[in-house]
Amino acid sequence: MTVFPEGFLWGAATAAYQVEGAAVEDGRCESIWDVFCRMPGRVVNGDNGTVATNHYHLLDVDLALMSELNLNAYRFSVSWPRVVDDDGGVNRKGLDFYERLVDGLLDRGIRPFLTLYHWDLPQRLEHQGGWAQRDTALHFADYAQVVHEALGDRVDDWTTLNEPYCASLLGYAAGVHAPGRREPRAAAAAVHHLLLAHGLARKVIDKRVGISLNLYAVDPVNPDDPVDIDAAWRVDGLQNRLFLDPVLLGKYPSDVLGDLAPLGFADHIRDGDLALIGAPLDWLGVNYYTRHRVTGHAGGRTPEWIGAEHLHNVPSGLPTTAMGWEELPDGLFRTLNRLHTEYPRLPIHITENGAAYDDAPDAAGFVEDRDRQRYFEQHLHCVEAAITAGVDVRGYFAWSLLDNFEWAEGYAKRFGIAHVDFGTFARTPKLSGRWYARVAGANALPE
Ligand code: PNW
């Protein structure tokens, strides 16, 4: 048996737009994802999150599911356009939903982890320039205050942003996420304004505050080739250090500042910004899925790295998930160790880890997802090894509680530990979910 520390948190995570549905109910306003989903060709099958998993109406069902899975923590996000209306006023009905959710969690002994921003910017703010505009960060601080006033008495653990990398570079440079812009300069501005939003919101919330970053192991294709070593360092800069350094060290990495200089990145940084962004945090959220294997020579695929278009990601031949992401559990161990040795030490929560596979229910409606179970098992062994090596990991959140709206992949990619039938909205724990419930109940991995 591989036993975890007493009090370890066994959670699952979701995000508002991916699960809630009820897109036009109780005064919810439009978000950039509603608009993006209507743009032809942007989301697989033309899917959208208008109904999603219908979580908004199935809250009690989902709370019972969490209990059935033995979760003692749940990570969710608040939809900004649900709680602030298009005049900037507070939408009480929207807040009521999150109050019922939080009360339901607390009644069941499940600790709420609240994320303020998981990518659903109010469309009215995108009209004004979105994250490319500094004002958006100020609006975010106001919104944080609204949520804090409503839930600050009951929620102890807050995340400002989920994956500012995706919100900025995928949304404003690659254009594969909302708002779908392909403007590298706007993306560079969005990076800084998202981080500023984090810093401003951090000041508003007098609870335990963290941020969830999508971190990657990054390796050179040829570890003896200086060109590949340099390429890996630069990709590490854009994927990891561009966000870790300002938040944990209060400064941008100088090599990344150099790479982003042609995009006017530094023009957005004002006196005092980095002090806000780098104000001490209570914990760090790590979202880990895969690694990048990088070359500076021709070949491979070039992701959305701004300022590094000549760097390429080369498959290693290791197994991949249905997303095409290489499976490398050891990359999680290395990422955790790296945080421990290179940055000020903070308690860490793995706020996302999981995998999509093309699994389907059998005749009895059961999903026997052995590959997903194995993915969790292997990664959890690495989490435990990191803890044994001295890294202060306090909790783990499986992505995701439910099959849901997987952004540009629509409903085609399933990450849930519970299967969702999108015709009936029935939830059925998969094999991985049953396994996870046993692990959570025992606070240990079986041999
Ligand atoms: C995360 N990558 O995004 C998000 O926080 C979730 O909302 C999402 O459903 C989940 O991962 C699965 O995609 C990511 O390119 C987006 O490696 C892209 C990557 C990783 C995570």
Short mmCIF file of N, CA, C and O in Angstrom, two decimals, residues 190-271:
data_model
loop_
_atom_site.label_atom_id
_atom_site.label_comp_id
_atom_site.label_asym_id
_atom_site.label_seq_id
_atom_site.Cartn_x
_atom_site.Cartn_y
_atom_site.Cartn_z
N ALA A 190 -2.37 40.41 -23.08
CA ALA A 190 -3.29 39.60 -22.25
C ALA A 190 -2.53 38.86 -21.14
O ALA A 190 -3.04 38.73 -20.02
N VAL A 191 -1.34 38.39 -21.44
CA VAL A 191 -0.54 37.71 -20.41
C VAL A 191 -0.39 38.63 -19.20
O VAL A 191 -0.69 38.25 -18.06
N HIS A 192 0.08 39.84 -19.46
CA HIS A 192 0.33 40.74 -18.33
C HIS A 192 -0.96 41.16 -17.63
O HIS A 192 -1.02 41.22 -16.40
N HIS A 193 -2.00 41.41 -18.39
CA HIS A 193 -3.24 41.87 -17.77
C HIS A 193 -3.92 40.76 -16.97
O HIS A 193 -4.55 41.04 -15.94
N LEU A 194 -3.79 39.52 -17.43
CA LEU A 194 -4.32 38.41 -16.63
C LEU A 194 -3.55 38.31 -15.31
O LEU A 194 -4.15 38.14 -14.24
N LEU A 195 -2.23 38.42 -15.39
CA LEU A 195 -1.44 38.33 -14.15
C LEU A 195 -1.74 39.50 -13.23
O LEU A 195 -1.82 39.34 -12.00
N LEU A 196 -1.96 40.67 -13.82
CA LEU A 196 -2.35 41.82 -13.01
C LEU A 196 -3.70 41.56 -12.34
O LEU A 196 -3.90 41.88 -11.16
N ALA A 197 -4.61 40.98 -13.08
CA ALA A 197 -5.93 40.63 -12.51
C ALA A 197 -5.75 39.70 -11.31
O ALA A 197 -6.40 39.86 -10.27
N HIS A 198 -4.85 38.74 -11.46
CA HIS A 198 -4.54 37.84 -10.35
C HIS A 198 -4.08 38.63 -9.13
O HIS A 198 -4.56 38.43 -8.01
N GLY A 199 -3.15 39.55 -9.36
CA GLY A 199 -2.58 40.32 -8.25
C GLY A 199 -3.63 41.21 -7.58
O GLY A 199 -3.67 41.32 -6.34
N LEU A 200 -4.49 41.82 -8.38
CA LEU A 200 -5.52 42.71 -7.83
C LEU A 200 -6.56 41.91 -7.04
O LEU A 200 -7.00 42.32 -5.96
N ALA A 201 -6.94 40.76 -7.58
CA ALA A 201 -7.95 39.94 -6.90
C ALA A 201 -7.37 39.36 -5.61
O ALA A 201 -8.05 39.25 -4.60
N ARG A 202 -6.09 39.03 -5.67
CA ARG A 202 -5.43 38.47 -4.49
C ARG A 202 -5.58 39.39 -3.27
O ARG A 202 -5.77 38.94 -2.13
N LYS A 203 -5.52 40.70 -3.54
CA LYS A 203 -5.63 41.69 -2.47
C LYS A 203 -7.03 41.75 -1.86
O LYS A 203 -7.21 42.13 -0.71
N VAL A 204 -8.01 41.40 -2.68
CA VAL A 204 -9.41 41.52 -2.28
C VAL A 204 -9.83 40.35 -1.37
O VAL A 204 -10.73 40.48 -0.55
N ILE A 205 -9.17 39.21 -1.55
CA ILE A 205 -9.62 37.98 -0.89
C ILE A 205 -8.76 37.70 0.34
O ILE A 205 -7.56 37.43 0.21
N ASP A 206 -9.37 37.73 1.51
CA ASP A 206 -8.58 37.51 2.72
C ASP A 206 -8.69 36.05 3.19
O ASP A 206 -8.86 35.76 4.35
N LYS A 207 -8.61 35.16 2.22
CA LYS A 207 -8.66 33.72 2.49
C LYS A 207 -7.38 33.11 1.94
O LYS A 207 -6.51 33.81 1.48
N ARG A 208 -7.30 31.77 1.95
CA ARG A 208 -6.15 31.14 1.31
C ARG A 208 -6.30 31.28 -0.20
O ARG A 208 -7.30 30.87 -0.77
N VAL A 209 -5.30 31.89 -0.83
CA VAL A 209 -5.39 32.17 -2.26
C VAL A 209 -4.26 31.48 -3.03
O VAL A 209 -3.10 31.50 -2.60
N GLY A 210 -4.64 30.90 -4.14
CA GLY A 210 -3.66 30.30 -5.05
C GLY A 210 -3.98 30.65 -6.48
O GLY A 210 -4.91 31.42 -6.77
N ILE A 211 -3.19 30.11 -7.39
CA ILE A 211 -3.44 30.26 -8.83
C ILE A 211 -3.13 28.90 -9.46
O ILE A 211 -2.23 28.20 -8.98
N SER A 212 -3.91 28.51 -10.46
CA SER A 212 -3.66 27.23 -11.12
C SER A 212 -2.94 27.45 -12.44
O SER A 212 -3.46 28.11 -13.34
N LEU A 213 -1.72 26.92 -12.54
CA LEU A 213 -0.93 27.06 -13.76
C LEU A 213 -0.81 25.71 -14.45
O LEU A 213 -0.64 24.69 -13.78
N ASN A 214 -0.93 25.71 -15.78
CA ASN A 214 -0.67 24.47 -16.52
C ASN A 214 0.82 24.38 -16.78
O ASN A 214 1.39 25.14 -17.55
N LEU A 215 1.46 23.47 -16.06
CA LEU A 215 2.92 23.34 -16.14
C LEU A 215 3.27 22.07 -16.91
O LEU A 215 2.51 21.10 -16.93
N TYR A 216 4.41 22.10 -17.54
CA TYR A 216 4.84 21.00 -18.39
C TYR A 216 6.28 20.64 -18.05
O TYR A 216 7.07 21.51 -17.72
N ALA A 217 6.60 19.37 -18.17
CA ALA A 217 8.00 19.02 -18.28
C ALA A 217 8.41 19.39 -19.70
O ALA A 217 7.62 19.25 -20.63
N VAL A 218 9.61 19.92 -19.86
CA VAL A 218 10.09 20.28 -21.19
C VAL A 218 11.49 19.68 -21.38
O VAL A 218 12.37 19.92 -20.56
N ASP A 219 11.66 18.89 -22.42
CA ASP A 219 12.94 18.24 -22.67
C ASP A 219 13.41 18.52 -24.09
O ASP A 219 12.60 18.58 -25.01
N PRO A 220 14.73 18.68 -24.27
CA PRO A 220 15.26 18.78 -25.63
C PRO A 220 15.20 17.41 -26.31
O PRO A 220 15.38 16.39 -25.65
N VAL A 221 14.92 17.41 -27.61
CA VAL A 221 14.92 16.15 -28.35
C VAL A 221 16.29 15.48 -28.22
O VAL A 221 16.41 14.32 -27.88
N ASN A 222 17.34 16.25 -28.49
CA ASN A 222 18.70 15.74 -28.35
C ASN A 222 19.39 16.49 -27.20
O ASN A 222 19.78 17.65 -27.35
N PRO A 223 19.58 15.81 -26.08
CA PRO A 223 20.12 16.49 -24.90
C PRO A 223 21.58 16.91 -25.06
O PRO A 223 22.12 17.61 -24.20
N ASP A 224 22.22 16.51 -26.17
CA ASP A 224 23.61 16.91 -26.40
C ASP A 224 23.72 18.03 -27.43
O ASP A 224 24.83 18.46 -27.76
N ASP A 225 22.56 18.45 -27.97
CA ASP A 225 22.59 19.45 -29.04
C ASP A 225 22.24 20.83 -28.46
O ASP A 225 21.12 21.04 -27.99
N PRO A 226 23.19 21.77 -28.51
CA PRO A 226 22.93 23.11 -27.93
C PRO A 226 21.70 23.78 -28.54
O PRO A 226 21.02 24.55 -27.85
N VAL A 227 21.42 23.51 -29.81
CA VAL A 227 20.25 24.12 -30.45
C VAL A 227 18.97 23.62 -29.77
O VAL A 227 18.05 24.39 -29.47
N ASP A 228 18.91 22.33 -29.50
CA ASP A 228 17.72 21.76 -28.85
C ASP A 228 17.65 22.17 -27.38
O ASP A 228 16.55 22.42 -26.85
N ILE A 229 18.81 22.26 -26.74
CA ILE A 229 18.81 22.68 -25.32
C ILE A 229 18.27 24.11 -25.21
O ILE A 229 17.43 24.41 -24.36
N ASP A 230 18.73 24.96 -26.11
CA ASP A 230 18.25 26.34 -26.11
C ASP A 230 16.75 26.39 -26.42
O ASP A 230 15.99 27.13 -25.78
N ALA A 231 16.32 25.56 -27.37
CA ALA A 231 14.90 25.55 -27.74
C ALA A 231 14.05 25.13 -26.53
O ALA A 231 13.00 25.73 -26.26
N ALA A 232 14.50 24.11 -25.80
CA ALA A 232 13.74 23.64 -24.65
C ALA A 232 13.67 24.71 -23.56
O ALA A 232 12.63 24.92 -22.94
N TRP A 233 14.76 25.42 -23.38
CA TRP A 233 14.77 26.48 -22.36
C TRP A 233 13.80 27.60 -22.72
O TRP A 233 13.08 28.12 -21.87
N ARG A 234 13.72 27.90 -24.01
CA ARG A 234 12.81 28.98 -24.43
C ARG A 234 11.35 28.54 -24.31
O ARG A 234 10.49 29.33 -23.93
N VAL A 235 11.09 27.30 -24.64
CA VAL A 235 9.71 26.81 -24.49
C VAL A 235 9.34 26.73 -23.01
O VAL A 235 8.24 27.09 -22.60
N ASP A 236 10.28 26.30 -22.19
CA ASP A 236 10.05 26.31 -20.75
C ASP A 236 9.74 27.74 -20.28
O ASP A 236 8.88 27.96 -19.44
N GLY A 237 10.41 28.70 -20.90
CA GLY A 237 10.17 30.10 -20.56
C GLY A 237 8.73 30.51 -20.85
O GLY A 237 8.04 31.08 -19.99
N LEU A 238 8.25 30.20 -22.03
CA LEU A 238 6.90 30.62 -22.43
C LEU A 238 5.80 29.82 -21.74
O LEU A 238 4.74 30.35 -21.43
N GLN A 239 6.07 28.53 -21.52
CA GLN A 239 5.02 27.68 -20.93
C GLN A 239 4.99 27.76 -19.41
O GLN A 239 3.93 27.68 -18.81
N ASN A 240 6.14 27.84 -18.80
CA ASN A 240 6.23 27.72 -17.34
C ASN A 240 6.70 29.00 -16.66
O ASN A 240 5.99 29.59 -15.86
N ARG A 241 7.91 29.44 -17.00
CA ARG A 241 8.51 30.53 -16.23
C ARG A 241 7.83 31.88 -16.44
O ARG A 241 7.86 32.74 -15.56
N LEU A 242 7.20 32.09 -17.60
CA LEU A 242 6.50 33.36 -17.85
C LEU A 242 5.41 33.59 -16.80
O LEU A 242 5.03 34.72 -16.50
N PHE A 243 4.90 32.51 -16.22
CA PHE A 243 3.83 32.63 -15.23
C PHE A 243 4.36 32.36 -13.81
O PHE A 243 3.99 33.05 -12.86
N LEU A 244 5.24 31.38 -13.68
CA LEU A 244 5.79 31.07 -12.35
C LEU A 244 6.61 32.22 -11.77
O LEU A 244 6.48 32.56 -10.59
N ASP A 245 7.48 32.79 -12.58
CA ASP A 245 8.42 33.78 -12.06
C ASP A 245 7.73 35.04 -11.54
O ASP A 245 8.02 35.48 -10.42
N PRO A 246 6.82 35.66 -12.31
CA PRO A 246 6.17 36.85 -11.76
C PRO A 246 5.35 36.55 -10.51
O PRO A 246 5.35 37.33 -9.55
N VAL A 247 4.66 35.41 -10.50
CA VAL A 247 3.78 35.10 -9.37
C VAL A 247 4.58 34.70 -8.13
O VAL A 247 4.24 35.08 -7.02
N LEU A 248 5.66 33.95 -8.32
CA LEU A 248 6.40 33.43 -7.16
C LEU A 248 7.67 34.21 -6.85
O LEU A 248 8.17 34.18 -5.72
N LEU A 249 8.22 34.92 -7.84
CA LEU A 249 9.46 35.66 -7.62
C LEU A 249 9.29 37.17 -7.82
O LEU A 249 10.22 37.94 -7.58
N GLY A 250 8.13 37.59 -8.33
CA GLY A 250 7.89 39.02 -8.52
C GLY A 250 8.65 39.62 -9.69
O GLY A 250 8.84 40.83 -9.75
N LYS A 251 9.10 38.79 -10.63
CA LYS A 251 9.76 39.36 -11.82
C LYS A 251 9.55 38.45 -13.03
O LYS A 251 9.37 37.24 -12.89
N TYR A 252 9.58 39.07 -14.21
CA TYR A 252 9.51 38.26 -15.43
C TYR A 252 10.90 37.74 -15.75
O TYR A 252 11.89 38.43 -15.53
N PRO A 253 10.98 36.52 -16.30
CA PRO A 253 12.31 36.00 -16.67
C PRO A 253 12.90 36.83 -17.81
O PRO A 253 12.21 37.13 -18.79
N SER A 254 14.17 37.20 -17.68
CA SER A 254 14.74 38.16 -18.64
C SER A 254 14.81 37.58 -20.05
O SER A 254 14.61 38.30 -21.03
N ASP A 255 15.06 36.26 -20.17
CA ASP A 255 15.12 35.69 -21.53
C ASP A 255 13.76 35.75 -22.22
O ASP A 255 13.66 36.02 -23.41
N VAL A 256 12.69 35.57 -21.44
CA VAL A 256 11.35 35.62 -22.03
C VAL A 256 11.00 37.06 -22.38
O VAL A 256 10.40 37.33 -23.43
N LEU A 257 11.40 37.98 -21.51
CA LEU A 257 11.19 39.41 -21.84
C LEU A 257 11.84 39.72 -23.19
O LEU A 257 11.27 40.44 -24.01
N GLY A 258 13.01 39.15 -23.42
CA GLY A 258 13.71 39.35 -24.70
C GLY A 258 12.92 38.76 -25.87
O GLY A 258 12.72 39.42 -26.89
N ASP A 259 12.43 37.54 -25.68
CA ASP A 259 11.68 36.89 -26.77
C ASP A 259 10.38 37.63 -27.08
O ASP A 259 9.90 37.62 -28.21
N LEU A 260 9.79 38.25 -26.04
CA LEU A 260 8.49 38.92 -26.24
C LEU A 260 8.64 40.41 -26.56
O LEU A 260 7.64 41.08 -26.84
N ALA A 261 9.88 40.90 -26.55
CA ALA A 261 10.09 42.33 -26.80
C ALA A 261 9.51 42.79 -28.14
O ALA A 261 8.87 43.84 -28.21
N PRO A 262 9.67 41.99 -29.22
CA PRO A 262 9.11 42.45 -30.51
C PRO A 262 7.58 42.61 -30.48
O PRO A 262 7.01 43.26 -31.35
N LEU A 263 6.94 42.00 -29.49
CA LEU A 263 5.47 42.11 -29.39
C LEU A 263 5.05 43.23 -28.45
O LEU A 263 3.86 43.38 -28.13
N GLY A 264 6.01 44.00 -27.98
CA GLY A 264 5.68 45.14 -27.12
C GLY A 264 5.24 44.75 -25.72
O GLY A 264 4.56 45.51 -25.04
N PHE A 265 5.67 43.58 -25.29
CA PHE A 265 5.20 43.07 -23.99
C PHE A 265 5.47 44.05 -22.84
O PHE A 265 4.57 44.36 -22.06
N ALA A 266 6.70 44.54 -22.78
CA ALA A 266 7.10 45.36 -21.62
C ALA A 266 6.33 46.69 -21.56
O ALA A 266 6.22 47.30 -20.50
N ASP A 267 5.76 47.11 -22.69
CA ASP A 267 5.01 48.38 -22.69
C ASP A 267 3.82 48.36 -21.74
O ASP A 267 3.31 49.41 -21.34
N HIS A 268 3.35 47.18 -21.42
CA HIS A 268 2.15 47.07 -20.59
C HIS A 268 2.44 47.08 -19.10
O HIS A 268 1.54 47.18 -18.28
N ILE A 269 3.72 46.91 -18.75
CA ILE A 269 4.08 46.76 -17.34
C ILE A 269 4.28 48.13 -16.70
O ILE A 269 5.11 48.92 -17.14
N ARG A 270 3.49 48.42 -15.68
CA ARG A 270 3.62 49.72 -15.01
C ARG A 270 4.25 49.53 -13.63
O ARG A 270 4.22 48.44 -13.06
N ASP A 271 4.77 50.63 -13.10
CA ASP A 271 5.35 50.59 -11.75
C ASP A 271 4.36 50.01 -10.77
O ASP A 271 3.19 50.39 -10.77
#
